[in-house]
Tab-separated table of C-alpha atoms in Angstrom:
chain	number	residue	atom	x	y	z
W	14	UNK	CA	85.071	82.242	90.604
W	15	UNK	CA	81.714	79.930	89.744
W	16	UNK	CA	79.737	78.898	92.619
W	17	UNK	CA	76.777	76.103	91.768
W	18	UNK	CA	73.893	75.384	94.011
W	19	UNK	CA	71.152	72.335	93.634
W	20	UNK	CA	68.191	71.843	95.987
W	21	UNK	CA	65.511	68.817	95.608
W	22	UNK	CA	61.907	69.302	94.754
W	23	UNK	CA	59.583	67.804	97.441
W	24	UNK	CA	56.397	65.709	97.528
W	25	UNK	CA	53.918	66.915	100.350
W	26	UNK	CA	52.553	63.704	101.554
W	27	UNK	CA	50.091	65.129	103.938
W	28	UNK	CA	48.865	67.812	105.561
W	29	UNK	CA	49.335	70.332	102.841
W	30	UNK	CA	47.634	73.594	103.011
W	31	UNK	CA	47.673	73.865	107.017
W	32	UNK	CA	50.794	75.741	106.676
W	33	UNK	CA	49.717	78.534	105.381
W	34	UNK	CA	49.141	81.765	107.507
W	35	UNK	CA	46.533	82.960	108.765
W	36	UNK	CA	45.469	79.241	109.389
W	37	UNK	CA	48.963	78.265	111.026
W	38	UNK	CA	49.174	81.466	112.779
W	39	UNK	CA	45.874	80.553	114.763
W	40	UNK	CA	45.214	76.828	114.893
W	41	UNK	CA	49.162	75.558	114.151
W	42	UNK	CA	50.273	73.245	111.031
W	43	UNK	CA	51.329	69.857	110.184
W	44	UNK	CA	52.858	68.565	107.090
W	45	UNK	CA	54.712	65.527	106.085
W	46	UNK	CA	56.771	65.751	102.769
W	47	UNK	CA	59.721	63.963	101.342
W	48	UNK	CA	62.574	65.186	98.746
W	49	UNK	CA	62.461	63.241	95.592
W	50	UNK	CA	65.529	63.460	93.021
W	51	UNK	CA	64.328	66.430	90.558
W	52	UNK	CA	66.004	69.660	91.355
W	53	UNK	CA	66.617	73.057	90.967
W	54	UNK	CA	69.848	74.478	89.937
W	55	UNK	CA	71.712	77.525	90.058
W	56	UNK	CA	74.895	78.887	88.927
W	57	UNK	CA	76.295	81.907	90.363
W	58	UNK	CA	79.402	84.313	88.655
W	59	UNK	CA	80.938	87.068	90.365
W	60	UNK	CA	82.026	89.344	87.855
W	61	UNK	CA	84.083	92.829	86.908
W	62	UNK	CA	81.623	94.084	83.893
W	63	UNK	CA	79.758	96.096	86.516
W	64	UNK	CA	76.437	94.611	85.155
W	65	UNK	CA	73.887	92.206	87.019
W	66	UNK	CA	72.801	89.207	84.853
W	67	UNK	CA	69.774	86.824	85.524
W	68	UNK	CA	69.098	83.922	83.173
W	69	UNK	CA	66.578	81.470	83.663
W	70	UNK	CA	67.589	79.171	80.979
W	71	UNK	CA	63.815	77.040	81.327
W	72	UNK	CA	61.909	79.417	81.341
W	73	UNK	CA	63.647	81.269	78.036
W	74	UNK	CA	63.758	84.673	80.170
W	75	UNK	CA	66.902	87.212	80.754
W	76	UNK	CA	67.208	89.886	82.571
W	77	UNK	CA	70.291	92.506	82.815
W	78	UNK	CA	71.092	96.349	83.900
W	79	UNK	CA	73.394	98.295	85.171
W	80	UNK	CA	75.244	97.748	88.791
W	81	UNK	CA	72.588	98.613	91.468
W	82	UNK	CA	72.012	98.190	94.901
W	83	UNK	CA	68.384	97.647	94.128
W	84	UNK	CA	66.605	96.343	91.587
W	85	UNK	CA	62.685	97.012	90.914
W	86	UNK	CA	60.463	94.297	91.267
W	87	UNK	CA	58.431	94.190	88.331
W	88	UNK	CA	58.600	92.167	84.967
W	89	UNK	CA	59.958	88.702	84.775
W	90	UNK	CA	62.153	87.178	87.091
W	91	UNK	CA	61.296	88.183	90.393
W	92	UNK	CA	62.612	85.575	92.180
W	93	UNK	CA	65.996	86.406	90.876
W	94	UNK	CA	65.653	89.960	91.819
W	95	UNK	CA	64.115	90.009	95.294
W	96	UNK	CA	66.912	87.875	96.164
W	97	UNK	CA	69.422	90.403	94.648
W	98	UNK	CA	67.803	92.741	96.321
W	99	UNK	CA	67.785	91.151	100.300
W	100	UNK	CA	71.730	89.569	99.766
W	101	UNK	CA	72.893	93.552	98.988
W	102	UNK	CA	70.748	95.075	101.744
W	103	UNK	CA	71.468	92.659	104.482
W	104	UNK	CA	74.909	91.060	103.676
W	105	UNK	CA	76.414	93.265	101.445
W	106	UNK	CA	76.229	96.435	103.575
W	107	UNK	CA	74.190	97.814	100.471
W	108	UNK	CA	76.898	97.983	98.464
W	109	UNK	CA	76.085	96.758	94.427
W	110	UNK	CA	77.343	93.352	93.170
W	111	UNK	CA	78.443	92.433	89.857
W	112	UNK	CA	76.946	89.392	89.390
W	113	UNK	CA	75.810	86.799	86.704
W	114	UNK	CA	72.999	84.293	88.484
W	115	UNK	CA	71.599	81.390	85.869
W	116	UNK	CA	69.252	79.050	86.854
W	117	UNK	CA	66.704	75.993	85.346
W	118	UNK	CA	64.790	73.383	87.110
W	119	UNK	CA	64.242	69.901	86.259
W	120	UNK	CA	60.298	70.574	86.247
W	121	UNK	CA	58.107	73.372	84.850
W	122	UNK	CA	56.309	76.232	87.071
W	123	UNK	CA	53.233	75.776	88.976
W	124	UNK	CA	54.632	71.941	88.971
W	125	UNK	CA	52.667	71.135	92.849
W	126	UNK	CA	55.996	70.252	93.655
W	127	UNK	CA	57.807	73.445	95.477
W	128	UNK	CA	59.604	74.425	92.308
W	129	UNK	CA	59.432	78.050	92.673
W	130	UNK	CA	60.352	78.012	96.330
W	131	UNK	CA	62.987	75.739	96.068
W	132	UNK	CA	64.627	77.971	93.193
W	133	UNK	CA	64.429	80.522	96.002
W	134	UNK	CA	66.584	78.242	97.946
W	135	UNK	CA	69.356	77.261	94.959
W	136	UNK	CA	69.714	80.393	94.394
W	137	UNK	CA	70.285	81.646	97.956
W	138	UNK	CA	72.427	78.604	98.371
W	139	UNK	CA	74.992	80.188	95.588
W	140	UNK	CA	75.098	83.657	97.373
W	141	UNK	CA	75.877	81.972	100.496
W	142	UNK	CA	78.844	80.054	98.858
W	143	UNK	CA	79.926	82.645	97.241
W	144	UNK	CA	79.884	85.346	100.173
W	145	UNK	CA	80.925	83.241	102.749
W	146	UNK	CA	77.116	83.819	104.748
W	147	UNK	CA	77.192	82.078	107.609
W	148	UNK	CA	73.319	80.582	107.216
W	149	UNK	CA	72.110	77.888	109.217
W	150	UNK	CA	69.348	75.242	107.192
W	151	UNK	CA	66.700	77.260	109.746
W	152	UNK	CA	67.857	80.453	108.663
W	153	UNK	CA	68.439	80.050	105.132
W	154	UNK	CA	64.369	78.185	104.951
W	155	UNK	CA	63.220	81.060	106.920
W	156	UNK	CA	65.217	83.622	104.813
W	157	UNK	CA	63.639	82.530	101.635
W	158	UNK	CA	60.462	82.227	103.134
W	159	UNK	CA	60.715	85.816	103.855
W	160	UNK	CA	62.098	86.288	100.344
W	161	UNK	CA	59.099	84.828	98.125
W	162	UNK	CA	56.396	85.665	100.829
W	163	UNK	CA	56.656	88.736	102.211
W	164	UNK	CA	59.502	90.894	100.032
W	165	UNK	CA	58.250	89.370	96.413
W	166	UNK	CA	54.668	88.902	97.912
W	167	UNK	CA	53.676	85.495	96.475
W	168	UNK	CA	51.174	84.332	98.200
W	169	UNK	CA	51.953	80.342	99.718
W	170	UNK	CA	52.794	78.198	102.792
W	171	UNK	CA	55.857	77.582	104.389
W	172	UNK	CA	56.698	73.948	103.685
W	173	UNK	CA	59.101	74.049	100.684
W	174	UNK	CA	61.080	76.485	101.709
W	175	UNK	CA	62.105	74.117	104.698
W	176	UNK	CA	61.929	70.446	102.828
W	177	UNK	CA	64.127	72.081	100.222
W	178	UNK	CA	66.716	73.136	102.507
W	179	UNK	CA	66.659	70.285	105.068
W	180	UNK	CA	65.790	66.946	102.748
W	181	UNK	CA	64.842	64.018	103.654
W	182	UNK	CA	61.286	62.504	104.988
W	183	UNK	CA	60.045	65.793	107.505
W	184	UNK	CA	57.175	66.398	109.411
W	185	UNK	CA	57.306	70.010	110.216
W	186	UNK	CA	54.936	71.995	113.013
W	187	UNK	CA	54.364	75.175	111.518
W	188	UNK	CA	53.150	77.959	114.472
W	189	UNK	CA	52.439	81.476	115.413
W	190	UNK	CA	55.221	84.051	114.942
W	191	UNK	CA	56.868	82.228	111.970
W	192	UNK	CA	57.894	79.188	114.207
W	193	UNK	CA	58.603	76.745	112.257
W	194	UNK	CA	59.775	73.021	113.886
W	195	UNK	CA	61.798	70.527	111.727
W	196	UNK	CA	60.912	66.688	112.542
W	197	UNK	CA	63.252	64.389	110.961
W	198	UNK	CA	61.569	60.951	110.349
W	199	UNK	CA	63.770	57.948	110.470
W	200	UNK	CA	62.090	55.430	108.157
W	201	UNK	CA	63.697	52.087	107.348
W	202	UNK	CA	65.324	51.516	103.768
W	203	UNK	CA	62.869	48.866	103.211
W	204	UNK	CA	60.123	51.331	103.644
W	205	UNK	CA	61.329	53.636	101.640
W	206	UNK	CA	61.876	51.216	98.937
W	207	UNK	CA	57.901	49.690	99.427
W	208	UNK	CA	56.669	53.403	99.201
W	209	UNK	CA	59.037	54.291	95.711
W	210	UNK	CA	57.174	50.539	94.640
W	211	UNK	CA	54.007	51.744	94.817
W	212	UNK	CA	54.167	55.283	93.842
W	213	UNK	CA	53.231	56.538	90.179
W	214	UNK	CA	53.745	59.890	89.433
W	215	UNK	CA	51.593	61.694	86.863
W	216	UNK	CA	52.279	65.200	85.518
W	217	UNK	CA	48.525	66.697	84.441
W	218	UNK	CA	50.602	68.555	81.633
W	219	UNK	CA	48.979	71.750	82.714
W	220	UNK	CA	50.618	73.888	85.124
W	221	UNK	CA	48.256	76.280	87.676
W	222	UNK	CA	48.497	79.823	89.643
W	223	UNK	CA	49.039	78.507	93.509
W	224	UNK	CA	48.603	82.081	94.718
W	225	UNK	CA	45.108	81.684	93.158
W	226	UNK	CA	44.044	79.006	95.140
W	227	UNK	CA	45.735	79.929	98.502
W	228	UNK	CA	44.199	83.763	98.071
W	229	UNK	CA	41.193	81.724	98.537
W	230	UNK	CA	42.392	79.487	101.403
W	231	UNK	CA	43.283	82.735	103.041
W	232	UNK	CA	39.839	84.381	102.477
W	233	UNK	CA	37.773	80.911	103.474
W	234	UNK	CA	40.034	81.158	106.762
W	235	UNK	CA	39.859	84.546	107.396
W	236	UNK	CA	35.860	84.484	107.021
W	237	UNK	CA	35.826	81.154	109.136
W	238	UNK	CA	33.999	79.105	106.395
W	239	UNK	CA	33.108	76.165	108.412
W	240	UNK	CA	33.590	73.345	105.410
W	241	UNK	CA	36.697	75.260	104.985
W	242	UNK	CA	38.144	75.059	107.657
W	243	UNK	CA	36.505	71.666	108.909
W	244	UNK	CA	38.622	70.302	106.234
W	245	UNK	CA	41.972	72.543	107.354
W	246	UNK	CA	41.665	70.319	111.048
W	247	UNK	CA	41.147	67.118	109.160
W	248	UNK	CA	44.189	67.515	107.028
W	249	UNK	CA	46.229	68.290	110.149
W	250	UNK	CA	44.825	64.433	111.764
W	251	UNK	CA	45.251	63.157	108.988
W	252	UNK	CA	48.919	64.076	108.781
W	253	UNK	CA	49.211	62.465	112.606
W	254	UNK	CA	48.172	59.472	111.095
W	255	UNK	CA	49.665	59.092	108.228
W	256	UNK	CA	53.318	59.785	109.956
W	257	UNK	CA	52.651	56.686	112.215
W	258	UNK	CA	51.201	55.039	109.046
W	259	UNK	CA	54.503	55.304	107.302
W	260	UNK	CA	56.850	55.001	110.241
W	261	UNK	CA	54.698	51.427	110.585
W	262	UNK	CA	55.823	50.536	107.300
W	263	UNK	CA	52.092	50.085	106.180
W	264	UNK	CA	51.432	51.410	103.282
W	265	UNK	CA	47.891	50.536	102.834
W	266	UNK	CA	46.782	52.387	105.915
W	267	UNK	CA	48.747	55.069	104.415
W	268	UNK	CA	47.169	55.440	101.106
W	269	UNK	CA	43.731	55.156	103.179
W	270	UNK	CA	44.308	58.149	105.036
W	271	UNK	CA	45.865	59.866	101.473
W	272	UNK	CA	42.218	59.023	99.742
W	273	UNK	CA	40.577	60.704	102.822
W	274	UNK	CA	43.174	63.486	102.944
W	275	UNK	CA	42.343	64.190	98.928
W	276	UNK	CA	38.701	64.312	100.101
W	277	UNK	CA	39.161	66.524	102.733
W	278	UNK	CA	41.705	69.080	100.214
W	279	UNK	CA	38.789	69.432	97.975
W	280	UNK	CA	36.588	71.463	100.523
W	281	UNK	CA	39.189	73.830	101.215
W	282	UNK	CA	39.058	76.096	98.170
W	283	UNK	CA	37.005	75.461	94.598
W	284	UNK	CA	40.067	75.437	92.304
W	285	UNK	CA	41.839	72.494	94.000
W	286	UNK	CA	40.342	70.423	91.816
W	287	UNK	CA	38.300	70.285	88.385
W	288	UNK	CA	36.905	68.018	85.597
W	289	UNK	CA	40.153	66.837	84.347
W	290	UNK	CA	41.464	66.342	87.959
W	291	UNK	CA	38.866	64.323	88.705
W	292	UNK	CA	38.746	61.676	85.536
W	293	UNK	CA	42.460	61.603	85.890
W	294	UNK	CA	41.848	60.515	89.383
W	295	UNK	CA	39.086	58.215	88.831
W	296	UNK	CA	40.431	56.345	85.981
W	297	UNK	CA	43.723	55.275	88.315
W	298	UNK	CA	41.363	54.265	90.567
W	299	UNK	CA	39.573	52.056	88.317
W	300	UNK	CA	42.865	50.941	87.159
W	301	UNK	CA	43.284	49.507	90.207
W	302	UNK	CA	45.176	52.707	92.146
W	303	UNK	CA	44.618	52.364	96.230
W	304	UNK	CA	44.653	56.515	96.503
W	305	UNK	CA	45.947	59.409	94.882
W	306	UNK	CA	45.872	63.267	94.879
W	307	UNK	CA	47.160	66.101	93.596
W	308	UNK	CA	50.590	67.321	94.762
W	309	UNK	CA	51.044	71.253	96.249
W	310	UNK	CA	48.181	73.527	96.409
W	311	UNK	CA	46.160	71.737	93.952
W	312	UNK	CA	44.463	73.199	90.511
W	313	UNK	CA	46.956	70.961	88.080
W	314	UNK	CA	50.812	69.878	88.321
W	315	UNK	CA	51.957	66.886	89.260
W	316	UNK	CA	49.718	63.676	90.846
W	317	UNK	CA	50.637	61.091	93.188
W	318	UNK	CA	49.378	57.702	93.013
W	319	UNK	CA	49.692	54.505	95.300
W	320	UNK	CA	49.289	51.354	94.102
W	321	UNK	CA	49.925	47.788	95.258
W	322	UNK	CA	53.540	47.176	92.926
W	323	UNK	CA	51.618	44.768	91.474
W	324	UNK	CA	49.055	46.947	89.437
W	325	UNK	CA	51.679	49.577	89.108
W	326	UNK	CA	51.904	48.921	85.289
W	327	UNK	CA	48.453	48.409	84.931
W	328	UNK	CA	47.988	51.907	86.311
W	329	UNK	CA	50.862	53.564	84.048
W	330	UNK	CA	49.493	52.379	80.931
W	331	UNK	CA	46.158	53.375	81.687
W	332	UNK	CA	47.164	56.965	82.466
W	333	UNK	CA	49.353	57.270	79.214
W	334	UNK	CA	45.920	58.162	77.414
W	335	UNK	CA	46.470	61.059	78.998
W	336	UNK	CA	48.276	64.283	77.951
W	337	UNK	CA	51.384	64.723	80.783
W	338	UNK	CA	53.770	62.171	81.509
W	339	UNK	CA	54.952	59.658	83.957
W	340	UNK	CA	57.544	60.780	85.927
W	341	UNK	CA	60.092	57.723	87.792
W	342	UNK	CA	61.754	59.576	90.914
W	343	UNK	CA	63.781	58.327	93.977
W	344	UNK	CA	63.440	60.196	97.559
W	345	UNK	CA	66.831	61.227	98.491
W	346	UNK	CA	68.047	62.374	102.286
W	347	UNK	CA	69.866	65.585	101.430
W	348	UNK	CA	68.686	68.783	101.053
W	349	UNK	CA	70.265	72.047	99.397
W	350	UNK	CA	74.172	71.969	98.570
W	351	UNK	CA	76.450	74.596	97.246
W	352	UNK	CA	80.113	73.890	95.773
W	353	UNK	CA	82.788	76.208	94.458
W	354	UNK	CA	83.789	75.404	90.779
């Protein structure tokens, strides 16, 4: 039997950054993000051949050994195995599966846009399918959470794990303990519709090392660097405002608070942004660009724009000079889905 899984990569719209421990542990999180339509995909094969197969067809890498109940995290592909590993320890009452998992995303690593999280989720999607797991959208978020974070140890926030698995427009309260809350925002079609108007989309053509930058975050926090975590708080009001902003249907309040937001990002750690970054983002803005910044953790990836519809073009032929590329996407409402083939 072939199971297939897809989940939807995610823009963080605000408040990115607070939801990462120890900072959401102690002072709590906001973010607001929204699924666009680029995914990650997953195709899962139960099999007799007594071998466990990984391919990540994107990323050119393969990975197979014998039947195991565990397989050692090291090498490439971790994401594949520490998943492996949790599905035969806690559903599988550690017995080995012959399996044959391949995967590819619509984006490349270190995108800014949740890719390696929400591969986390596809792929856990599959094994659910295919086992029968009874997983809520909570538990299967806070499953690969545990997953990437704590099992794998890559260092990150919560956020994609949860906008993955639940879709749509979110605001999500991240607290102490884990405790993560799911807000649902119901924004009118015609809002949704002005916002896809006026957003460009602008891959840097370089990816980064998030786990970089939020080993920082986590040091600045844990020291309690005051510009550090001065910004932290103002990301978390400006995420207040920004919900209402959007909910309003007024964009240009929006992409107000987004320019201050961006502002307030760069004092959290050094390697948010750089040189490149920063022409990138000041040529859009001469091209007549109302805000931008840089999606995910920051350092390269993907870059959001928003512009008055208008000056859209003007803006996209100004960044073509650029290396990268101009990306059209869509937000959709659902979040990760699994079929059997």
């Amino acid at each position: 039997m072939i199971y297939r899984s897809k989940a939807p990569l995610r823009l963080g719209l605000a408040g990115g950054g607070t939801d990462v421990s120890p900072y959401s542990d102690v002072y709590g999180g906001y973010v607001m993000n929204a699924t666009i339509d680029m995914y990650a995909y997953c195709t899962l094969e139960i099999t007799e051949d007594n071998t466990i197969t990984f391919h990540a067809l994107d990323l050119n890498e393969y990975f197979e050994c014998s039947l195991t109940k565990e397989i050692e995290l090291e090498g490439s592909l971790l994401l594949h195995k520490g998943i492996y590993n949790r599905i035969i320890k806690q559903f599988n009452n550690n017995m080995p599966l012959s399996v044959k998992v391949t995967t590819y995303s619509d984006v490349p690593a270190g995108s800014g846009l949740g890719s390696s999280s929400t591969m986390v989720v596809a792929i856990l999607k599959a094994y659910a399918e295919a086992l029968s797991l009874p997983l809520g959208d909570y538990e299967l978020a806070h499953l690969a959470y545990e997953i990437e974070r704590i099992d794998i140890g890559i260092n990150g926030g919560k956020q994609d794990q949860y906008a993955a698995t639940f879709g749509g427009f979110n605001f999500l309260e991240f607290h102490e303990d884990d405790r993560v809350i799911v807000n649902p925002l119901r924004i009118k079609n015609w809002i949704i519709n002005e916002l896809e108007s006026s957003l460009v989309l602008f891959y840097t053509g370089t990816s980064r090392d998030s786990s970089r930058i939020i080993e920082e975050q986590t040091i600045n926090t844990l020291k309690k660097k005051k510009q550090s975590l001065a910004a932290l708080h103002k990301l978390k009001e400006h995420a207040v405002l920004m919900k209402e902003a959007i909910l309003k249907g007024d964009i240009k309040l929006f992409a107000q608070y987004l320019g201050e937001s961006w502002n307030s990002k760069k004092n959290v750690a050094a390697p948010i942004s750089n040189r490149y970054i920063d022409l990138v983002y000041n040529t859009a803005m001469e091209a007549g660009a109302l805000a931008g910044k840089v999606s995910g953790a920051g350092g390269g990836g993907f870059m959001m724009f928003i512009v008055d519809p208008l000056d859209k073009l003007e803006v996209v032929n100004t960044l073509k000079q650029f290396d990268g590329g101009i990306y059209n996407v869509h937000f959709v409402k659902y979040g990760c889905q699994g079929w059997k083939v």
